Tab-separated table of C-alpha atoms in Angstrom:
chain	number	residue	atom	x	y	z
A	50	MET	CA	-6.323	18.081	-4.085
A	51	ASN	CA	-6.819	14.485	-5.204
A	52	GLU	CA	-3.171	14.219	-6.304
A	53	THR	CA	-2.029	15.635	-2.962
A	54	ASN	CA	-4.057	13.051	-1.060
A	55	ARG	CA	-2.766	10.232	-3.223
A	56	THR	CA	0.819	11.406	-2.776
A	57	ALA	CA	0.390	11.613	0.990
A	58	ILE	CA	-1.097	8.107	1.145
A	59	VAL	CA	1.715	6.661	-0.977
A	60	LEU	CA	4.382	8.380	1.137
A	61	LEU	CA	2.806	7.163	4.383
A	62	ALA	CA	2.598	3.619	3.036
A	63	ALA	CA	6.249	3.783	1.962
A	64	LEU	CA	7.220	5.066	5.418
A	65	TRP	CA	5.253	2.190	6.953
A	66	ILE	CA	7.227	-0.275	4.804
A	67	VAL	CA	10.502	1.233	6.006
A	68	LEU	CA	9.375	1.040	9.638
A	69	MET	CA	8.385	-2.605	9.252
A	70	ALA	CA	11.758	-3.349	7.653
A	71	VAL	CA	13.453	-1.729	10.664
A	72	VAL	CA	11.356	-3.878	13.012
A	73	ILE	CA	12.373	-7.030	11.129
A	74	PHE	CA	16.012	-5.945	11.164
A	75	LEU	CA	15.919	-5.266	14.899
A	76	ALA	CA	14.292	-8.605	15.600
A	77	TRP	CA	17.077	-10.504	13.855
A	78	SER	CA	20.021	-8.214	14.649
A	79	ASP	CA	22.394	-8.151	17.600
A	80	ALA	CA	20.041	-8.124	20.573
A	81	GLU	CA	22.498	-6.428	22.954
A	82	LEU	CA	22.955	-3.382	20.722
A	83	ALA	CA	19.210	-3.140	20.103
A	84	VAL	CA	18.429	-3.342	23.835
A	85	ASP	CA	20.827	-0.514	24.601
A	86	SER	CA	19.429	1.871	22.020
A	87	LEU	CA	15.657	1.629	21.687
A	88	GLY	CA	13.966	1.365	25.091
A	89	ASP	CA	10.501	-0.132	25.521
A	90	PHE	CA	10.159	-1.772	22.134
A	91	VAL	CA	13.526	-3.355	22.509
A	92	GLU	CA	12.583	-4.578	25.973
A	93	TYR	CA	9.784	-6.461	24.256
A	94	LEU	CA	12.279	-7.856	21.761
A	95	ASP	CA	14.618	-8.736	24.618
A	96	ASP	CA	11.859	-10.724	26.318
A	97	HIS	CA	11.094	-12.575	23.078
A	98	ARG	CA	14.476	-13.648	21.699
A	99	ASP	CA	13.502	-17.141	20.648
A	100	THR	CA	13.130	-18.043	16.992
A	101	ALA	CA	9.368	-18.552	17.183
A	102	SER	CA	8.822	-15.015	18.491
A	103	LYS	CA	11.100	-13.607	15.812
A	104	LEU	CA	9.199	-15.507	13.132
A	105	ILE	CA	5.845	-14.250	14.400
A	106	LEU	CA	7.155	-10.679	14.446
A	107	THR	CA	8.667	-11.073	10.978
A	108	LEU	CA	5.513	-12.574	9.465
A	109	GLY	CA	3.347	-9.875	11.043
A	110	ALA	CA	5.618	-7.161	9.682
A	111	LEU	CA	5.634	-8.797	6.239
A	112	VAL	CA	1.827	-8.869	6.204
A	113	LEU	CA	1.781	-5.159	7.034
A	114	ILE	CA	4.338	-4.514	4.285
A	115	VAL	CA	2.169	-6.355	1.745
A	116	LEU	CA	-0.854	-4.307	2.822
A	117	ALA	CA	1.158	-1.095	2.436
A	118	LEU	CA	2.285	-2.209	-1.029
A	119	LEU	CA	-1.343	-2.872	-1.969
A	120	VAL	CA	-2.241	0.646	-0.841
A	121	ILE	CA	0.556	2.050	-3.007
A	122	ILE	CA	-0.557	-0.004	-6.026
A	123	VAL	CA	-4.188	1.049	-5.627
A	124	GLU	CA	-3.248	4.700	-5.267
A	125	LEU	CA	-0.871	4.709	-8.224
A	126	ALA	CA	-3.146	2.727	-10.545
A	127	PRO	CA	-4.753	4.911	-13.184
A	128	GLU	CA	-8.298	5.947	-12.495
A	129	GLU	CA	-10.966	4.539	-14.759
A	130	GLU	CA	-11.761	7.043	-17.449
A	131	THR	CA	-15.240	7.606	-18.766
A	132	ARG	CA	-15.232	6.770	-22.428
A	133	GLU	CA	-17.410	8.283	-25.081
A	134	ILE	CA	-18.478	6.984	-28.437
A	135	ARG	CA	-18.828	9.461	-31.282
A	136	VAL	CA	-21.541	8.668	-33.785
A	137	GLU	CA	-21.335	10.661	-37.001
A	138	GLN	CA	-24.264	10.427	-39.357
A	139	ALA	CA	-25.569	12.884	-41.935
A	140	GLY	CA	-23.241	15.664	-40.844
A	141	ALA	CA	-24.312	15.672	-37.202
A	142	THR	CA	-22.131	14.283	-34.450
A	143	THR	CA	-23.644	12.662	-31.392
A	144	ILE	CA	-21.528	11.842	-28.366
A	145	VAL	CA	-22.811	8.878	-26.387
A	146	PRO	CA	-21.278	7.922	-23.024
A	147	ALA	CA	-19.932	4.382	-23.323
A	148	GLU	CA	-21.171	3.106	-19.951
A	149	PRO	CA	-24.926	3.670	-20.512
A	150	LEU	CA	-24.606	2.259	-24.033
A	151	ARG	CA	-22.871	-0.857	-22.710
A	152	GLU	CA	-25.608	-1.296	-20.098
A	153	ARG	CA	-28.325	-1.018	-22.752
A	154	LEU	CA	-26.604	-3.569	-24.963
A	155	GLU	CA	-26.377	-6.067	-22.126
């Protein structure tokens, strides 16, 4: 179940990146074609055709892309494994979890 959740989160973040790339493309593309094809969102773009508005939209989309990339990196990063230390003495083996041992040594 954990792998399914991680896969879903990564796919949604990747979809978000694609959507933000489309928004950036529409902001800088031919405004007449965009106005004809996309309705309300494009009406917003049509009202804000100046360079400053395009830059604000682009920077906002880039921030959202970076956040989505961070989500992907966090989800794909390996999980921290619990480590164990094996102590062999006089024929008997003792397994000690590394974290409590590290805490005691500190």
